[in-house]
Amino acid sequence: MPTLEAEAIAVQYGRIEAVRNASFRVAEGEVVALVGSNGAGKTTSLKSVMGIQPLARGSLNWGGEDIAALPPASRVERGIALSPEGRRLFARMSVLENLQVGAHTVRSAAVRRRTLDQVYALFPRVAERRGQLAGSLSGGEQQMVAIGRALMAQPKLLMLDEPSLGIAPKIVAEIAAAIQRLNRDAGISILLVEQNARLALKLSHRAYVFEQGAVVRTGTGEALLADPAVQKAYLGI
Ligand code: ATP
């Protein structure tokens, strides 16, 4: 399993520097979280790893290869997938069709079928609703489809942007359990962006705290949960 290393990366939108000099790393089999307030640069960091936003500076290395200049599809082929913020499903397509979109880089039909069965086993609700229009599903079910779509690419690194946003607590627990299963049972590394810092830190082996585009703290999820500055700023304690 490859390791992701983002080294001193910077990402700009015009003259705004949304990420500045941030370094983070996801090793084989790790769950790593990026936490911090709105606008701190977490989503932009995931986009830069995916290749949706170019780097202004810094380097991105995946399994020993410099991937900074590769287009998103080539990164997907190398095992990186993103479930984006806001889910971005095709509302007027069926659940199954949405899942199939995620598999377009997988050439073997047998592998696509097997992966689909794995997604259905992970999320039985998605299997039940496979023929329905994605737009008719609840927010939580749509989130499961969005994660399933990313899984259809057979990632080694799965990036999840705000998987709990706007979702009922019971479903958040189901999604959290699925993330843990993907990591423990399937050995998939996870890079998680999550506004619910408590949940993110509980789920993750390590985390990075972002403020104004920079990493200001890092440590194990456990250590950050116990850190008074983190508690005060992000955990409402
Ligand atoms: P959120 O949880 O709100 O998504 P975030 O930590 O993920 O927050 P980003 O979405 O990465 O933060 O945003 C970082 C900064 O970049 C913010 O100041 C934001 O306003 C700005 N920004 C994000 N997307 C764009 C864009 N497409 N064009 C211009 N500025 C942007």
Coordinates of C-alpha atoms and ligand atoms in Angstrom, one line a residue:
M1 CA 0.0 0.0 0.0
P2 CA 1.4 3.4 -1.0
T3 CA 1.9 6.3 1.3
L4 CA 0.7 9.8 0.5
E5 CA 3.0 12.7 1.3
A6 CA 2.0 16.3 0.8
E7 CA 5.0 18.5 1.5
A8 CA 4.7 22.2 2.0
I9 CA 1.8 22.5 -0.5
A10 CA 0.2 25.8 -1.4
V11 CA -3.1 26.2 -3.4
Q12 CA -4.4 29.5 -4.7
Y13 CA -7.7 30.7 -6.0
G14 CA -6.6 33.8 -7.9
R15 CA -4.8 35.9 -5.4
I16 CA -6.3 34.1 -2.4
E17 CA -4.0 31.5 -0.9
A18 CA -6.4 28.9 0.5
V19 CA -3.7 26.5 1.5
R20 CA -0.2 27.7 2.5
N21 CA 2.8 25.6 3.3
A22 CA 0.8 22.6 4.5
S23 CA 2.4 19.2 5.0
F24 CA 0.5 16.1 5.8
R25 CA 1.0 12.4 5.4
V26 CA -1.2 9.3 5.2
A27 CA 0.7 6.0 5.7
E28 CA -0.4 2.6 4.7
G29 CA -3.6 1.5 6.6
E30 CA -4.0 4.8 8.4
V31 CA -7.1 6.9 9.1
V32 CA -6.0 10.5 9.0
A33 CA -8.3 13.5 9.6
L34 CA -8.0 17.1 8.6
V35 CA -10.0 19.3 11.1
G36 CA -10.5 23.0 11.5
S37 CA -13.1 25.7 11.1
N38 CA -14.9 26.6 7.8
G39 CA -12.6 28.0 5.2
A40 CA -9.4 26.7 6.8
G41 CA -8.3 24.9 3.6
K42 CA -9.3 21.3 4.3
T43 CA -11.5 20.8 1.2
T44 CA -8.9 22.6 -1.0
S45 CA -6.3 20.2 0.3
L46 CA -8.3 17.2 -0.7
K47 CA -8.9 18.7 -4.1
S48 CA -5.2 19.2 -4.6
V49 CA -4.5 15.6 -3.8
M50 CA -7.2 14.6 -6.3
G51 CA -5.8 16.9 -8.9
I52 CA -8.9 19.1 -9.2
Q53 CA -6.9 22.1 -7.9
P54 CA -3.3 22.6 -9.0
L55 CA -0.5 23.2 -6.6
A56 CA 1.1 26.7 -6.6
R57 CA 4.0 25.3 -4.6
G58 CA 5.1 22.1 -2.8
S59 CA 5.1 18.5 -3.7
L60 CA 2.7 15.5 -3.7
N61 CA 4.1 12.1 -3.6
W62 CA 2.1 8.8 -3.8
G63 CA 3.9 5.5 -3.4
G64 CA 7.2 7.1 -4.3
E65 CA 5.9 8.8 -7.4
D66 CA 5.5 12.6 -7.9
I67 CA 1.8 12.9 -8.8
A68 CA 1.5 16.7 -8.8
A69 CA 1.3 17.0 -12.6
L70 CA -1.0 14.1 -13.2
P71 CA -4.7 14.7 -14.2
P72 CA -7.4 13.4 -11.7
A73 CA -8.2 10.3 -13.8
S74 CA -4.5 9.1 -13.6
R75 CA -4.6 9.6 -9.9
V76 CA -7.8 7.5 -9.7
E77 CA -6.0 4.8 -11.7
R78 CA -3.2 4.8 -9.2
G79 CA -5.7 4.2 -6.3
I80 CA -6.8 7.6 -5.0
A81 CA -10.6 8.4 -4.9
L82 CA -12.6 11.3 -3.5
S83 CA -16.2 11.4 -2.1
P84 CA -16.7 15.1 -2.5
E85 CA -18.3 17.6 -0.1
G86 CA -22.1 17.9 -0.9
R87 CA -22.0 14.4 -2.5
R88 CA -22.5 15.6 -6.1
L89 CA -24.7 12.7 -7.2
F90 CA -26.6 12.8 -10.4
A91 CA -30.1 13.2 -8.9
R92 CA -32.0 12.1 -12.0
M93 CA -29.9 8.9 -12.5
S94 CA -30.5 5.7 -10.5
V95 CA -28.4 4.7 -7.6
L96 CA -26.8 1.9 -9.7
E97 CA -26.0 4.4 -12.5
N98 CA -24.4 6.7 -10.0
L99 CA -22.2 3.9 -8.7
Q100 CA -21.3 2.8 -12.2
V101 CA -19.9 6.4 -12.8
G102 CA -17.3 5.7 -10.2
A103 CA -16.1 2.5 -12.0
H104 CA -15.2 4.1 -15.3
T105 CA -11.5 3.6 -14.8
V106 CA -12.0 -0.2 -14.0
R107 CA -11.6 -2.1 -17.2
S108 CA -12.7 -5.6 -16.1
A109 CA -16.5 -6.2 -16.0
A110 CA -16.0 -9.0 -13.5
V111 CA -14.0 -6.7 -11.1
R112 CA -16.8 -4.0 -11.5
R113 CA -19.4 -6.6 -10.5
R114 CA -17.4 -7.8 -7.6
T115 CA -16.8 -4.3 -6.3
L116 CA -20.5 -3.5 -6.7
D117 CA -21.3 -6.5 -4.5
Q118 CA -18.8 -5.2 -1.9
V119 CA -20.5 -1.8 -1.9
Y120 CA -23.9 -3.4 -1.5
A121 CA -22.6 -5.6 1.4
L122 CA -21.1 -2.5 3.1
F123 CA -24.3 -0.5 2.6
P124 CA -27.4 -2.8 2.5
R125 CA -29.6 0.3 2.2
V126 CA -27.9 1.2 -1.0
A127 CA -28.6 -2.3 -2.4
E128 CA -32.2 -2.0 -1.5
R129 CA -32.5 1.4 -3.3
R130 CA -30.4 0.5 -6.4
G131 CA -33.2 1.1 -8.9
Q132 CA -34.4 4.4 -7.3
L133 CA -33.4 7.9 -8.5
A134 CA -30.5 9.1 -6.4
G135 CA -32.3 12.4 -5.8
S136 CA -35.2 10.6 -4.1
L137 CA -32.9 9.2 -1.3
S138 CA -32.4 10.7 2.2
G139 CA -29.2 12.7 2.8
G140 CA -27.7 9.8 4.7
E141 CA -28.5 7.4 1.9
Q142 CA -27.0 9.8 -0.7
Q143 CA -23.9 10.0 1.4
M144 CA -23.6 6.2 1.3
V145 CA -24.0 6.3 -2.5
A146 CA -21.3 8.9 -2.8
I147 CA -18.9 6.8 -0.7
G148 CA -19.9 3.8 -2.7
R149 CA -19.2 5.6 -6.0
A150 CA -15.7 6.4 -4.8
L151 CA -15.2 2.8 -3.7
M152 CA -16.2 1.6 -7.2
A153 CA -12.8 2.9 -8.4
Q154 CA -11.1 0.4 -6.0
P155 CA -9.1 3.0 -4.1
K156 CA -6.2 2.3 -1.8
L157 CA -6.6 5.8 -0.4
L158 CA -10.2 6.9 0.1
M159 CA -10.7 10.7 0.7
L160 CA -14.0 11.6 2.4
D161 CA -15.1 15.3 2.5
E162 CA -17.7 16.0 5.2
P163 CA -19.4 12.6 5.3
S164 CA -21.5 13.5 8.3
L165 CA -22.8 16.9 7.1
G166 CA -26.5 17.3 7.4
I167 CA -27.2 13.7 8.2
A168 CA -29.3 12.2 11.0
P169 CA -27.2 10.9 14.0
K170 CA -28.2 7.3 13.6
I171 CA -27.0 7.3 10.0
V172 CA -23.8 9.1 10.9
A173 CA -23.1 6.2 13.2
E174 CA -23.7 3.7 10.3
I175 CA -21.3 5.7 8.1
A176 CA -18.7 5.9 10.8
A177 CA -18.9 2.1 11.3
A178 CA -18.5 1.6 7.5
I179 CA -15.4 3.8 7.5
Q180 CA -13.9 1.8 10.2
R181 CA -14.7 -1.5 8.4
L182 CA -13.2 -0.2 5.2
N183 CA -10.0 0.6 7.0
R184 CA -9.8 -2.5 9.3
D185 CA -11.2 -5.2 7.0
A186 CA -10.4 -3.9 3.5
G187 CA -7.1 -2.2 4.5
I188 CA -8.0 1.0 2.7
S189 CA -6.2 4.2 4.0
I190 CA -8.6 7.0 4.7
L191 CA -8.1 10.8 4.6
L192 CA -11.1 12.4 6.3
V193 CA -12.3 16.0 6.3
E194 CA -15.0 16.5 8.9
Q195 CA -16.6 19.5 10.6
N196 CA -17.6 17.3 13.5
A197 CA -14.1 17.3 15.1
R198 CA -15.0 15.0 17.9
L199 CA -16.2 12.3 15.4
A200 CA -13.2 12.8 13.2
L201 CA -10.7 12.6 16.1
K202 CA -12.4 9.5 17.4
L203 CA -12.2 7.8 14.0
S204 CA -8.7 8.7 13.1
H205 CA -5.3 7.4 14.1
R206 CA -3.7 10.8 13.5
A207 CA -5.0 14.2 12.6
Y208 CA -3.9 17.7 11.4
V209 CA -5.6 20.9 12.6
F210 CA -5.9 23.5 9.9
E211 CA -6.2 27.3 10.5
Q212 CA -6.2 29.8 7.7
G213 CA -4.7 27.4 5.2
A214 CA -1.9 26.2 7.5
V215 CA -1.4 23.1 9.7
V216 CA -1.1 24.4 13.2
R217 CA -1.2 21.2 15.2
T218 CA -0.8 17.5 14.6
G219 CA -1.0 14.4 16.7
T220 CA -2.9 11.2 17.4
G221 CA -6.7 11.5 17.4
E222 CA -6.5 10.6 21.1
A223 CA -3.9 13.3 22.0
L224 CA -5.8 16.0 20.1
L225 CA -9.1 15.0 21.8
A226 CA -7.3 15.6 25.2
D227 CA -5.6 18.8 24.1
P228 CA -7.2 21.8 25.9
A229 CA -6.6 24.2 23.0
V230 CA -8.3 21.8 20.6
Q231 CA -11.1 21.2 23.1
K232 CA -11.8 24.9 23.5
A233 CA -11.6 25.8 19.8
Y234 CA -13.2 22.8 18.1
L235 CA -15.0 20.5 20.7
G236 CA -17.0 23.1 22.6
I237 CA -15.5 22.0 25.9
Ligands
ATP1 P1 -15.3 24.1 4.5 O1 -15.5 23.1 5.6 O2 -16.1 25.3 4.6 O3 -15.3 23.5 3.1 P2 -12.5 24.1 4.3 O4 -11.5 24.1 5.4 O5 -12.7 22.9 3.6 O6 -13.8 24.7 4.8 P3 -11.9 25.4 1.8 O7 -13.2 25.0 1.2 O8 -10.7 24.6 1.4 O9 -11.9 25.3 3.4 O10 -11.6 26.9 1.6 C1 -10.4 27.6 1.9 C2 -10.5 29.0 1.5 O11 -10.5 29.1 0.0 C3 -11.7 29.8 2.0 O12 -11.2 31.1 2.2 C4 -12.6 29.8 0.8 O13 -13.5 30.9 0.8 C5 -11.7 29.8 -0.4 N1 -12.2 29.1 -1.6 C6 -12.7 27.9 -1.6 N2 -13.1 27.5 -2.8 C7 -12.9 28.6 -3.6 C8 -13.1 28.9 -5.0 N3 -13.6 28.0 -5.8 N4 -12.8 30.2 -5.4 C9 -12.3 31.1 -4.6 N5 -12.1 30.9 -3.3 C10 -12.4 29.7 -2.8

